PDB file of C-alpha atoms in Angstrom:
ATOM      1  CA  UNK A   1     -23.722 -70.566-139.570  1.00 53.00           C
ATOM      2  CA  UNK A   2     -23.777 -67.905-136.982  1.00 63.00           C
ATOM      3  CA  UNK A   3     -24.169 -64.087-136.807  1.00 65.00           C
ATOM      4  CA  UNK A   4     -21.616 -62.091-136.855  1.00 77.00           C
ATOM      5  CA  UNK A   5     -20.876 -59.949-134.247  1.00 78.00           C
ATOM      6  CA  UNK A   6     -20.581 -57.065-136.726  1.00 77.00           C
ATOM      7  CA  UNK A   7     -23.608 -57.931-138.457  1.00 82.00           C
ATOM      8  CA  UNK A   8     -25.876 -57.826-135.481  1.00 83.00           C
ATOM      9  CA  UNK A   9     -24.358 -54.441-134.189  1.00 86.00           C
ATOM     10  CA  UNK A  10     -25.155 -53.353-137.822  1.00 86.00           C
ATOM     11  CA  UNK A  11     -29.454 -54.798-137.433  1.00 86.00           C
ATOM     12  CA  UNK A  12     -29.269 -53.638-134.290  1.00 87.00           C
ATOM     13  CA  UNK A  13     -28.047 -49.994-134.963  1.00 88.00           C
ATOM     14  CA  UNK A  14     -30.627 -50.083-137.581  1.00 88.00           C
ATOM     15  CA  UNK A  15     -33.124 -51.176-135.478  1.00 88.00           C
ATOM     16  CA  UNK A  16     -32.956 -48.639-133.084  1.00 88.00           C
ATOM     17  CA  UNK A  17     -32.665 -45.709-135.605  1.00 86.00           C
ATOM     18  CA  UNK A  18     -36.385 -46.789-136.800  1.00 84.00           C
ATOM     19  CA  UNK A  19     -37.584 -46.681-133.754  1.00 82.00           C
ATOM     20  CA  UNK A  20     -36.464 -43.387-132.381  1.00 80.00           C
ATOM     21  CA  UNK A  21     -37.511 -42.457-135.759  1.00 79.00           C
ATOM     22  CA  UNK A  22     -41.561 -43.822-135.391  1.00 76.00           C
ATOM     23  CA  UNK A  23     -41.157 -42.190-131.542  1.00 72.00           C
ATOM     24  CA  UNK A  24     -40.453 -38.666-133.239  1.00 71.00           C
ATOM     25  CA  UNK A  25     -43.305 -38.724-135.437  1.00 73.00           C
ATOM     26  CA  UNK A  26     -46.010 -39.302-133.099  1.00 76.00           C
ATOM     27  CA  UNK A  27     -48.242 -36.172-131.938  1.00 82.00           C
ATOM     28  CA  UNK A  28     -47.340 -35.162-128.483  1.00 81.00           C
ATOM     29  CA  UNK A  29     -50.204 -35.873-125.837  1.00 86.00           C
ATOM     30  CA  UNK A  30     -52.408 -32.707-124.532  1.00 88.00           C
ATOM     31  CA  UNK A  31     -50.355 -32.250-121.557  1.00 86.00           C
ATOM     32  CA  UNK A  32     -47.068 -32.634-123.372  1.00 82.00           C
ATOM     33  CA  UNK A  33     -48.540 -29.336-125.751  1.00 82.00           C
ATOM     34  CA  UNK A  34     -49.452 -27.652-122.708  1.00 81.00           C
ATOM     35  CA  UNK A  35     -46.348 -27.962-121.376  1.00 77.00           C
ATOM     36  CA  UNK A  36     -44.456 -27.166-125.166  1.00 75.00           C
ATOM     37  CA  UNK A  37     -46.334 -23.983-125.072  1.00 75.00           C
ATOM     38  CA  UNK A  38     -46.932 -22.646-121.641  1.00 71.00           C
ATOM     39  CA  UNK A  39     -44.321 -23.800-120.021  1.00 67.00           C
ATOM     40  CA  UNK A  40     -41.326 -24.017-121.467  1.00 62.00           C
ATOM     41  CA  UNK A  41     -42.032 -20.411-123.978  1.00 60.00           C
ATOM     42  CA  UNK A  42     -42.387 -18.503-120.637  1.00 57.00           C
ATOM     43  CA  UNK A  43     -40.526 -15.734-122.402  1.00 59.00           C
ATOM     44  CA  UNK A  44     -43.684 -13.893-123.218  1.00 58.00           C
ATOM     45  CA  UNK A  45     -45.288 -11.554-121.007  1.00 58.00           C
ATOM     46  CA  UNK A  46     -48.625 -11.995-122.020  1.00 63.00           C
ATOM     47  CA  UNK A  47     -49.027 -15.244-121.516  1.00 63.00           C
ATOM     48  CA  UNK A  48     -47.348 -14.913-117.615  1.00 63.00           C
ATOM     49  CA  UNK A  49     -49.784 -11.921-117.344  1.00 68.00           C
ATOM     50  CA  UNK A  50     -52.923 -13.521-118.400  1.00 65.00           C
ATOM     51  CA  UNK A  51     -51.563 -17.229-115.795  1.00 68.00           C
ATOM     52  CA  UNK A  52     -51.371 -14.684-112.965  1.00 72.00           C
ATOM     53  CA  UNK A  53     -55.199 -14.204-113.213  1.00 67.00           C
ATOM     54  CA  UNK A  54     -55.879 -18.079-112.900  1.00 65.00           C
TER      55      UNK A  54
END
């Protein structure tokens, strides 16, 4: 008896949805925090005031 092709699109979809799941719930590395708030929140001004410096 065989798979179905439904049933392994079905284990499969669910298979996928765990891991994206376990790869959202990990802490991000020090450069990826760096980069979350530096970087990409360069709407404040004293935070692009106090980079000029360095």
């Amino acid at each position: 008896m065989g798979v179905k092709p439904l049933e392994s699109r079905l284990c499969l979809l669910l298979l996928l949805g765990l891991v994206s799941m376990l790869a959202s719930c990990q802490r991000p590395t020090p450069s990826q925090w760096f980069a979350i708030q530096h970087i990409y929140n360069s709407s404040y001004p004293q935070c692009n005031a106090a980079m000029l410096r360095v």
